[in-house]
Amino acid sequence: MKFLDQAKVYVRSGNGGAGCVSFRREKYIEYGGPDGGDGGKGGDVIIECVDGLNTLIDYRYKQHFKAETGIHGMGRNRTGAHGGDVVLKVPVGTQVFEEDNETLIADLTEIGQKVLLLKGGNGGFGNAHFKSSVNQAPRRANPGLEGEEKWIWLRLKLIADAGLVGLPNAGKSTFLATVSAAKPKIADYPFTTIHPNLGIVQIDGRSFAMADIPGLIEGAHEGTGLGDRFLGHVERTRVLLHLVDGSGQEDPGEAYRIVRGELEAYGAGLTEKPEIVALSKCDALNEDLIAEKAASLEEACGQKPLILSSASGLNVDRALRMIVRAIDKDKEDEANQVPAPEQEGWHP
């Protein structure tokens, strides 16, 4: 299944059914009177968060969604049936934006969450509704109200506890494949990963979700390479694992600063998240080279980096335990946050 994390769709709610103009015409009934029924209500447009989806690929091939029109009213005081609703099913973590792609309508983070996007038009009144003592034979009925329509953007942000960031070919996909059952594409060249991957990691009886995104290069916030659009998938994470390629030709400290600069340019609080820095692919280096590169990286990040190798398993479990501790601490800090007291209104 192809991965799609953004889609633009057109939605329209149903029109209301028209009211009916009708009179009773029955044998042996001298005074029949009006009996036109009301029209049915138009269908609504609803968006629902469901389980079992992890991409917006369904909206790649169908972009127009229209609810049904309400049925017109009929004689014998019969009200028309309501039009059928249209339900857009999306995965957990989907955000709904207006056509400007900036105004947030809804953020769906829990399975079963539903949001009413557009309300269907009300049905029109039949002539029986207008009957009165001074107008006993009304010959008018209301048309149904028209539905609403708009274009919306759907944007998916994966729900994960930990995120992997780094330059291209830093070993992020290899690490994810080592610690989870995910099977991202792995090759010895940059930009092997062209879409985010999600894996479930287990360590010491604990499990958490980890997201891997395509590598960042200098100028990604300006659209260079694959750009920074995939950084939205690590916005919801509690901790970042920053991998720096130890076997590459570039200086590890400079590689770290490039990625941090892109995270800062993107914003959304990514630079404020807890960060674990690791020097990856250390199985290809000797001890002297490891010490030299680790010192350069420590000077740039301000913390002692973890010496890591996904191929040999060096410090992989230690990295996972550090991630679990960071997740637990973030949850604890979140639970201990005291909500600000509500200010009482002014009273004379």
mmCIF file of C-alpha atoms in Angstrom:
data_model
loop_
_atom_site.group_PDB
_atom_site.id
_atom_site.type_symbol
_atom_site.label_atom_id
_atom_site.label_comp_id
_atom_site.label_asym_id
_atom_site.label_seq_id
_atom_site.Cartn_x
_atom_site.Cartn_y
_atom_site.Cartn_z
ATOM 1 C CA MET A 1 0.000 0.000 0.000
ATOM 2 C CA LYS A 2 1.343 3.410 -0.938
ATOM 3 C CA PHE A 3 1.812 5.962 1.810
ATOM 4 C CA LEU A 4 -0.104 9.222 1.446
ATOM 5 C CA ASP A 5 -0.142 11.750 4.268
ATOM 6 C CA GLN A 6 -1.944 14.684 2.616
ATOM 7 C CA ALA A 7 -5.026 14.953 0.434
ATOM 8 C CA LYS A 8 -7.414 17.670 -0.754
ATOM 9 C CA VAL A 9 -11.072 16.652 -1.014
ATOM 10 C CA TYR A 10 -14.396 18.272 -1.860
ATOM 11 C CA VAL A 11 -17.333 17.687 0.489
ATOM 12 C CA ARG A 12 -20.969 18.684 0.163
ATOM 13 C CA SER A 13 -23.932 18.057 2.446
ATOM 14 C CA GLY A 14 -27.322 17.118 1.032
ATOM 15 C CA ASN A 15 -30.134 19.512 0.158
ATOM 16 C CA GLY A 16 -33.339 19.324 2.128
ATOM 17 C CA GLY A 17 -36.379 17.823 0.429
ATOM 18 C CA ALA A 18 -39.210 20.125 -0.713
ATOM 19 C CA GLY A 19 -42.533 20.282 1.051
ATOM 20 C CA CYS A 20 -45.635 18.976 -0.697
ATOM 21 C CA VAL A 21 -48.865 20.762 -1.718
ATOM 22 C CA SER A 22 -51.648 18.215 -1.462
ATOM 23 C CA PHE A 23 -55.335 17.986 -0.434
ATOM 24 C CA ARG A 24 -57.389 15.057 0.735
ATOM 25 C CA ARG A 25 -59.647 13.742 -2.001
ATOM 26 C CA GLU A 26 -61.515 10.820 -0.491
ATOM 27 C CA LYS A 27 -65.023 9.672 -1.135
ATOM 28 C CA TYR A 28 -67.537 10.409 1.602
ATOM 29 C CA ILE A 29 -65.217 12.988 3.227
ATOM 30 C CA GLU A 30 -66.818 16.352 2.641
ATOM 31 C CA TYR A 31 -64.070 18.594 4.010
ATOM 32 C CA GLY A 32 -60.679 17.082 3.183
ATOM 33 C CA GLY A 33 -58.267 19.911 3.757
ATOM 34 C CA PRO A 34 -54.503 20.139 3.118
ATOM 35 C CA ASP A 35 -52.374 17.083 3.808
ATOM 36 C CA GLY A 36 -49.005 17.870 2.190
ATOM 37 C CA GLY A 37 -46.060 16.481 4.190
ATOM 38 C CA ASP A 38 -42.692 18.059 4.975
ATOM 39 C CA GLY A 39 -39.506 17.290 3.074
ATOM 40 C CA GLY A 40 -36.757 15.191 4.598
ATOM 41 C CA LYS A 41 -33.487 16.604 5.929
ATOM 42 C CA GLY A 42 -30.383 16.413 3.724
ATOM 43 C CA GLY A 43 -27.513 14.153 4.700
ATOM 44 C CA ASP A 44 -24.585 15.391 6.818
ATOM 45 C CA VAL A 45 -20.859 15.130 6.093
ATOM 46 C CA ILE A 46 -19.054 13.432 8.975
ATOM 47 C CA ILE A 47 -15.390 12.559 9.454
ATOM 48 C CA GLU A 48 -14.606 9.576 11.671
ATOM 49 C CA CYS A 49 -11.353 8.235 13.102
ATOM 50 C CA VAL A 50 -11.188 4.449 12.661
ATOM 51 C CA ASP A 51 -8.783 1.639 13.454
ATOM 52 C CA GLY A 52 -6.891 -0.294 10.790
ATOM 53 C CA LEU A 53 -5.811 2.652 8.632
ATOM 54 C CA ASN A 54 -2.359 4.246 8.525
ATOM 55 C CA THR A 55 -2.502 6.247 5.297
ATOM 56 C CA LEU A 56 -4.818 8.559 3.331
ATOM 57 C CA ILE A 57 -4.392 6.568 0.124
ATOM 58 C CA ASP A 58 -8.196 6.134 -0.183
ATOM 59 C CA TYR A 59 -8.465 9.844 -0.974
ATOM 60 C CA ARG A 60 -5.934 9.619 -3.776
ATOM 61 C CA TYR A 61 -8.469 8.067 -6.145
ATOM 62 C CA LYS A 62 -11.678 9.699 -4.932
ATOM 63 C CA GLN A 63 -11.783 13.379 -4.023
ATOM 64 C CA HIS A 64 -15.506 14.254 -4.176
ATOM 65 C CA PHE A 65 -17.936 13.244 -1.429
ATOM 66 C CA LYS A 66 -21.597 14.296 -1.536
ATOM 67 C CA ALA A 67 -24.330 13.412 0.942
ATOM 68 C CA GLU A 68 -27.782 12.437 -0.295
ATOM 69 C CA THR A 69 -30.654 14.888 -0.803
ATOM 70 C CA GLY A 70 -33.673 14.549 1.453
ATOM 71 C CA ILE A 71 -36.787 12.970 -0.080
ATOM 72 C CA HIS A 72 -39.626 15.371 -0.943
ATOM 73 C CA GLY A 73 -42.759 15.374 1.170
ATOM 74 C CA MET A 74 -45.860 13.545 -0.074
ATOM 75 C CA GLY A 75 -49.604 13.616 0.363
ATOM 76 C CA ARG A 76 -51.428 12.054 3.304
ATOM 77 C CA ASN A 77 -49.080 13.982 5.616
ATOM 78 C CA ARG A 78 -46.140 11.786 4.706
ATOM 79 C CA THR A 79 -42.757 13.296 5.599
ATOM 80 C CA GLY A 80 -39.898 12.546 3.234
ATOM 81 C CA ALA A 81 -37.021 10.362 4.416
ATOM 82 C CA HIS A 82 -33.746 11.919 5.510
ATOM 83 C CA GLY A 83 -30.886 11.817 3.032
ATOM 84 C CA GLY A 84 -28.037 9.436 3.801
ATOM 85 C CA ASP A 85 -24.943 10.842 5.513
ATOM 86 C CA VAL A 86 -21.488 10.529 3.985
ATOM 87 C CA VAL A 87 -18.736 9.438 6.386
ATOM 88 C CA LEU A 88 -15.051 10.037 5.651
ATOM 89 C CA LYS A 89 -12.977 7.408 7.480
ATOM 90 C CA VAL A 90 -9.454 8.485 8.380
ATOM 91 C CA PRO A 91 -6.573 7.038 10.433
ATOM 92 C CA VAL A 92 -5.580 8.155 13.909
ATOM 93 C CA GLY A 93 -3.613 11.402 13.860
ATOM 94 C CA THR A 94 -5.463 13.042 10.956
ATOM 95 C CA GLN A 95 -5.939 16.792 10.992
ATOM 96 C CA VAL A 96 -8.635 18.573 8.976
ATOM 97 C CA PHE A 97 -7.886 22.023 7.567
ATOM 98 C CA GLU A 98 -9.861 24.610 5.620
ATOM 99 C CA GLU A 99 -9.038 25.200 1.953
ATOM 100 C CA ASP A 100 -6.277 27.632 2.927
ATOM 101 C CA ASN A 101 -4.437 24.653 4.496
ATOM 102 C CA GLU A 102 -3.807 26.715 7.635
ATOM 103 C CA THR A 103 -7.094 27.001 9.548
ATOM 104 C CA LEU A 104 -7.499 23.872 11.675
ATOM 105 C CA ILE A 105 -11.017 22.428 11.813
ATOM 106 C CA ALA A 106 -10.418 19.217 13.770
ATOM 107 C CA ASP A 107 -7.607 17.039 15.117
ATOM 108 C CA LEU A 108 -8.574 13.368 15.344
ATOM 109 C CA THR A 109 -6.360 11.559 17.844
ATOM 110 C CA GLU A 110 -8.633 8.822 19.231
ATOM 111 C CA ILE A 111 -10.371 5.882 17.587
ATOM 112 C CA GLY A 112 -14.115 6.448 17.351
ATOM 113 C CA GLN A 113 -13.841 10.234 17.398
ATOM 114 C CA LYS A 114 -16.360 11.877 15.066
ATOM 115 C CA VAL A 115 -16.662 15.446 13.825
ATOM 116 C CA LEU A 116 -19.592 16.986 11.947
ATOM 117 C CA LEU A 117 -18.046 18.875 9.041
ATOM 118 C CA LEU A 118 -21.151 20.022 7.178
ATOM 119 C CA LYS A 119 -24.800 19.889 8.197
ATOM 120 C CA GLY A 120 -27.461 18.898 5.698
ATOM 121 C CA GLY A 121 -30.188 21.339 4.712
ATOM 122 C CA ASN A 122 -33.528 21.180 6.518
ATOM 123 C CA GLY A 123 -36.564 19.910 4.658
ATOM 124 C CA GLY A 124 -39.231 22.363 3.522
ATOM 125 C CA PHE A 125 -42.693 22.578 5.127
ATOM 126 C CA GLY A 126 -45.666 21.078 3.318
ATOM 127 C CA ASN A 127 -48.931 22.975 2.941
ATOM 128 C CA ALA A 128 -50.409 21.183 5.952
ATOM 129 C CA HIS A 129 -47.976 23.186 8.072
ATOM 130 C CA PHE A 130 -49.571 26.479 6.975
ATOM 131 C CA LYS A 131 -53.172 25.529 7.747
ATOM 132 C CA SER A 132 -54.924 27.965 10.072
ATOM 133 C CA SER A 133 -58.389 29.218 10.906
ATOM 134 C CA VAL A 134 -58.055 32.031 8.386
ATOM 135 C CA ASN A 135 -56.257 30.023 5.702
ATOM 136 C CA GLN A 136 -57.872 26.596 5.582
ATOM 137 C CA ALA A 137 -56.654 25.714 2.087
ATOM 138 C CA PRO A 138 -53.047 26.929 1.764
ATOM 139 C CA ARG A 139 -51.591 26.342 -1.652
ATOM 140 C CA ARG A 140 -47.945 26.887 -0.887
ATOM 141 C CA ALA A 141 -45.051 24.841 0.456
ATOM 142 C CA ASN A 142 -41.414 25.615 1.229
ATOM 143 C CA PRO A 143 -38.500 24.256 -0.796
ATOM 144 C CA GLY A 144 -35.780 22.505 1.154
ATOM 145 C CA LEU A 145 -32.695 24.399 2.258
ATOM 146 C CA GLU A 146 -29.556 23.865 0.229
ATOM 147 C CA GLY A 147 -26.630 21.978 1.695
ATOM 148 C CA GLU A 148 -23.162 23.368 2.358
ATOM 149 C CA GLU A 149 -20.006 22.710 0.370
ATOM 150 C CA LYS A 150 -16.285 23.308 0.730
ATOM 151 C CA TRP A 151 -12.823 22.016 -0.091
ATOM 152 C CA ILE A 152 -10.809 20.667 2.843
ATOM 153 C CA TRP A 153 -7.297 19.359 3.395
ATOM 154 C CA LEU A 154 -6.620 16.120 5.239
ATOM 155 C CA ARG A 155 -3.157 15.897 6.779
ATOM 156 C CA LEU A 156 -1.893 12.803 8.592
ATOM 157 C CA LYS A 157 0.586 13.004 11.463
ATOM 158 C CA LEU A 158 1.637 9.603 12.735
ATOM 159 C CA ILE A 159 1.052 8.869 16.410
ATOM 160 C CA ALA A 160 4.388 7.666 17.801
ATOM 161 C CA ASP A 161 6.207 7.843 21.143
ATOM 162 C CA ALA A 162 9.697 8.210 19.660
ATOM 163 C CA GLY A 163 11.019 9.645 16.396
ATOM 164 C CA LEU A 164 14.199 9.066 14.411
ATOM 165 C CA VAL A 165 15.894 12.086 12.829
ATOM 166 C CA GLY A 166 19.193 12.615 11.053
ATOM 167 C CA LEU A 167 20.836 13.211 7.704
ATOM 168 C CA PRO A 168 20.163 10.822 4.809
ATOM 169 C CA ASN A 169 21.941 7.454 5.123
ATOM 170 C CA ALA A 170 22.488 7.907 8.872
ATOM 171 C CA GLY A 171 21.174 4.421 9.641
ATOM 172 C CA LYS A 172 17.649 5.329 10.766
ATOM 173 C CA SER A 173 15.841 2.683 8.702
ATOM 174 C CA THR A 174 18.395 0.029 9.695
ATOM 175 C CA PHE A 175 17.835 0.853 13.360
ATOM 176 C CA LEU A 176 14.046 0.667 12.974
ATOM 177 C CA ALA A 177 14.289 -2.669 11.146
ATOM 178 C CA THR A 178 16.587 -4.013 13.883
ATOM 179 C CA VAL A 179 14.363 -3.133 16.843
ATOM 180 C CA SER A 180 10.911 -3.750 15.316
ATOM 181 C CA ALA A 181 9.081 -5.842 12.750
ATOM 182 C CA ALA A 182 8.929 -2.932 10.319
ATOM 183 C CA LYS A 183 10.566 -3.540 6.962
ATOM 184 C CA PRO A 184 11.668 -0.189 5.553
ATOM 185 C CA LYS A 185 13.741 -0.066 2.389
ATOM 186 C CA ILE A 186 17.456 -0.175 3.224
ATOM 187 C CA ALA A 187 20.292 0.555 0.800
ATOM 188 C CA ASP A 188 23.732 2.135 0.833
ATOM 189 C CA TYR A 189 22.780 5.469 -0.714
ATOM 190 C CA PRO A 190 21.023 8.655 0.466
ATOM 191 C CA PHE A 191 17.224 9.116 0.380
ATOM 192 C CA THR A 192 16.492 5.389 0.468
ATOM 193 C CA THR A 193 13.528 6.275 2.685
ATOM 194 C CA ILE A 194 11.072 8.417 0.744
ATOM 195 C CA HIS A 195 8.085 8.140 3.089
ATOM 196 C CA PRO A 196 7.684 7.726 6.872
ATOM 197 C CA ASN A 197 7.692 4.286 8.490
ATOM 198 C CA LEU A 198 6.181 3.220 11.793
ATOM 199 C CA GLY A 199 7.270 0.284 13.944
ATOM 200 C CA ILE A 200 6.341 -1.168 17.341
ATOM 201 C CA VAL A 201 9.379 -1.681 19.572
ATOM 202 C CA GLN A 202 9.499 -4.043 22.577
ATOM 203 C CA ILE A 203 12.094 -3.966 25.348
ATOM 204 C CA ASP A 204 11.949 -5.346 28.914
ATOM 205 C CA GLY A 205 8.244 -6.102 28.612
ATOM 206 C CA ARG A 206 7.469 -2.578 27.441
ATOM 207 C CA SER A 207 6.379 -1.501 23.985
ATOM 208 C CA PHE A 208 6.225 1.832 22.211
ATOM 209 C CA ALA A 209 5.774 3.176 18.677
ATOM 210 C CA MET A 210 8.720 4.590 16.762
ATOM 211 C CA ALA A 211 8.533 6.717 13.598
ATOM 212 C CA ASP A 212 11.259 6.955 10.970
ATOM 213 C CA ILE A 213 11.137 9.866 8.517
ATOM 214 C CA PRO A 214 13.190 10.619 5.387
ATOM 215 C CA GLY A 215 16.540 12.251 6.036
ATOM 216 C CA LEU A 216 16.982 16.010 6.259
ATOM 217 C CA ILE A 217 19.625 17.973 4.414
ATOM 218 C CA GLU A 218 20.698 21.573 4.696
ATOM 219 C CA GLY A 219 17.998 23.839 3.277
ATOM 220 C CA ALA A 220 15.201 21.298 3.778
ATOM 221 C CA HIS A 221 12.934 24.029 5.204
ATOM 222 C CA GLU A 222 13.257 25.781 1.836
ATOM 223 C CA GLY A 223 12.292 22.659 -0.095
ATOM 224 C CA THR A 224 15.755 21.215 -0.745
ATOM 225 C CA GLY A 225 15.787 17.428 -1.131
ATOM 226 C CA LEU A 226 12.493 15.999 0.086
ATOM 227 C CA GLY A 227 11.931 19.134 2.153
ATOM 228 C CA ASP A 228 10.710 19.114 5.744
ATOM 229 C CA ARG A 229 7.057 18.186 5.163
ATOM 230 C CA PHE A 230 7.560 14.804 6.862
ATOM 231 C CA LEU A 231 8.665 16.433 10.123
ATOM 232 C CA GLY A 232 4.985 16.652 11.001
ATOM 233 C CA HIS A 233 5.130 12.914 11.740
ATOM 234 C CA VAL A 234 7.463 13.468 14.695
ATOM 235 C CA GLU A 235 5.593 16.478 16.105
ATOM 236 C CA ARG A 236 3.577 14.250 18.444
ATOM 237 C CA THR A 237 6.538 12.192 19.699
ATOM 238 C CA ARG A 238 7.805 12.456 23.261
ATOM 239 C CA VAL A 239 11.500 11.928 22.494
ATOM 240 C CA LEU A 240 13.810 12.134 19.471
ATOM 241 C CA LEU A 241 16.671 9.758 18.697
ATOM 242 C CA HIS A 242 19.163 11.735 16.613
ATOM 243 C CA LEU A 243 21.458 9.442 14.616
ATOM 244 C CA VAL A 244 24.711 10.794 13.196
ATOM 245 C CA ASP A 245 26.619 8.674 10.684
ATOM 246 C CA GLY A 246 30.031 7.839 12.119
ATOM 247 C CA SER A 247 31.315 6.165 8.951
ATOM 248 C CA GLY A 248 30.667 9.137 6.676
ATOM 249 C CA GLN A 249 33.176 11.666 5.448
ATOM 250 C CA GLU A 250 31.493 14.713 6.978
ATOM 251 C CA ASP A 251 32.255 16.025 10.442
ATOM 252 C CA PRO A 252 29.733 14.552 12.959
ATOM 253 C CA GLY A 253 29.464 17.883 14.764
ATOM 254 C CA GLU A 254 28.581 19.723 11.564
ATOM 255 C CA ALA A 255 26.092 16.981 10.588
ATOM 256 C CA TYR A 256 24.393 17.400 13.968
ATOM 257 C CA ARG A 257 24.193 21.187 13.599
ATOM 258 C CA ILE A 258 22.630 20.911 10.129
ATOM 259 C CA VAL A 259 19.762 18.743 11.360
ATOM 260 C CA ARG A 260 19.199 20.845 14.473
ATOM 261 C CA GLY A 261 19.085 23.942 12.290
ATOM 262 C CA GLU A 262 16.362 22.391 10.151
ATOM 263 C CA LEU A 263 14.370 21.362 13.236
ATOM 264 C CA GLU A 264 14.596 24.910 14.567
ATOM 265 C CA ALA A 265 13.545 26.377 11.212
ATOM 266 C CA TYR A 266 10.533 24.047 11.126
ATOM 267 C CA GLY A 267 9.423 24.978 14.649
ATOM 268 C CA ALA A 268 6.422 23.191 16.239
ATOM 269 C CA GLY A 269 8.451 22.637 19.426
ATOM 270 C CA LEU A 270 10.739 19.955 17.945
ATOM 271 C CA THR A 271 13.897 21.503 19.404
ATOM 272 C CA GLU A 272 12.311 21.471 22.864
ATOM 273 C CA LYS A 273 11.745 17.719 22.905
ATOM 274 C CA PRO A 274 14.107 15.422 24.840
ATOM 275 C CA GLU A 275 16.877 14.290 22.504
ATOM 276 C CA ILE A 276 19.134 11.243 22.579
ATOM 277 C CA VAL A 277 22.189 11.641 20.349
ATOM 278 C CA ALA A 278 23.946 8.564 18.974
ATOM 279 C CA LEU A 279 26.947 8.029 16.712
ATOM 280 C CA SER A 280 25.767 5.247 14.406
ATOM 281 C CA LYS A 281 27.550 2.698 12.179
ATOM 282 C CA CYS A 282 30.418 2.432 14.658
ATOM 283 C CA ASP A 283 31.066 -1.201 13.693
ATOM 284 C CA ALA A 284 32.986 0.155 10.672
ATOM 285 C CA LEU A 285 35.344 2.307 12.806
ATOM 286 C CA ASN A 286 38.353 1.606 15.023
ATOM 287 C CA GLU A 287 38.530 2.844 18.594
ATOM 288 C CA ASP A 288 40.684 5.897 17.831
ATOM 289 C CA LEU A 289 38.352 7.095 15.067
ATOM 290 C CA ILE A 290 35.317 6.495 17.276
ATOM 291 C CA ALA A 291 36.853 8.596 20.047
ATOM 292 C CA GLU A 292 37.696 11.398 17.608
ATOM 293 C CA LYS A 293 34.240 11.537 16.049
ATOM 294 C CA ALA A 294 32.472 11.168 19.407
ATOM 295 C CA ALA A 295 34.437 14.149 20.753
ATOM 296 C CA SER A 296 33.398 16.290 17.779
ATOM 297 C CA LEU A 297 29.772 15.288 18.217
ATOM 298 C CA GLU A 298 29.850 15.876 21.988
ATOM 299 C CA GLU A 299 31.193 19.393 21.437
ATOM 300 C CA ALA A 300 28.304 20.155 19.075
ATOM 301 C CA CYS A 301 25.417 18.654 21.063
ATOM 302 C CA GLY A 302 26.609 19.289 24.614
ATOM 303 C CA GLN A 303 26.078 15.708 25.768
ATOM 304 C CA LYS A 304 28.046 12.491 25.567
ATOM 305 C CA PRO A 305 26.777 10.638 22.488
ATOM 306 C CA LEU A 306 25.837 7.001 22.531
ATOM 307 C CA ILE A 307 28.153 4.749 20.505
ATOM 308 C CA LEU A 308 25.736 2.709 18.392
ATOM 309 C CA SER A 309 25.765 -0.006 15.739
ATOM 310 C CA SER A 310 22.522 -1.507 14.464
ATOM 311 C CA ALA A 311 24.422 -4.118 12.420
ATOM 312 C CA SER A 312 26.335 -5.575 15.379
ATOM 313 C CA GLY A 313 23.754 -4.691 18.035
ATOM 314 C CA LEU A 314 26.174 -2.479 19.972
ATOM 315 C CA ASN A 315 24.230 -0.433 22.555
ATOM 316 C CA VAL A 316 20.930 -0.984 20.726
ATOM 317 C CA ASP A 317 19.150 -2.188 23.882
ATOM 318 C CA ARG A 318 20.719 0.649 25.851
ATOM 319 C CA ALA A 319 19.317 3.160 23.364
ATOM 320 C CA LEU A 320 15.844 1.629 23.690
ATOM 321 C CA ARG A 321 16.001 1.762 27.497
ATOM 322 C CA MET A 322 17.037 5.418 27.329
ATOM 323 C CA ILE A 323 14.037 6.082 25.082
ATOM 324 C CA VAL A 324 11.684 4.305 27.516
ATOM 325 C CA ARG A 325 13.015 6.384 30.423
ATOM 326 C CA ALA A 326 12.550 9.589 28.427
ATOM 327 C CA ILE A 327 8.977 8.596 27.518
ATOM 328 C CA ASP A 328 8.130 7.790 31.154
ATOM 329 C CA LYS A 329 9.617 11.079 32.353
ATOM 330 C CA ASP A 330 7.653 13.054 29.770
ATOM 331 C CA LYS A 331 4.432 11.292 30.800
ATOM 332 C CA GLU A 332 5.185 11.989 34.459
ATOM 333 C CA ASP A 333 5.870 15.664 33.776
ATOM 334 C CA GLU A 334 2.641 15.871 31.778
ATOM 335 C CA ALA A 335 0.658 14.283 34.627
ATOM 336 C CA ASN A 336 2.193 16.643 37.189
ATOM 337 C CA GLN A 337 1.309 19.747 35.258
ATOM 338 C CA VAL A 338 -1.183 21.721 37.350
ATOM 339 C CA PRO A 339 -3.831 23.394 35.206
ATOM 340 C CA ALA A 340 -4.019 27.137 35.590
ATOM 341 C CA PRO A 341 -6.866 28.180 37.900
ATOM 342 C CA GLU A 342 -9.864 29.660 36.163
ATOM 343 C CA GLN A 343 -10.217 33.345 36.829
ATOM 344 C CA GLU A 344 -13.556 34.267 38.254
ATOM 345 C CA GLY A 345 -15.526 36.973 36.527
ATOM 346 C CA TRP A 346 -15.561 40.442 38.023
ATOM 347 C CA HIS A 347 -18.379 41.192 40.426
ATOM 348 C CA PRO A 348 -19.314 44.602 41.817
#
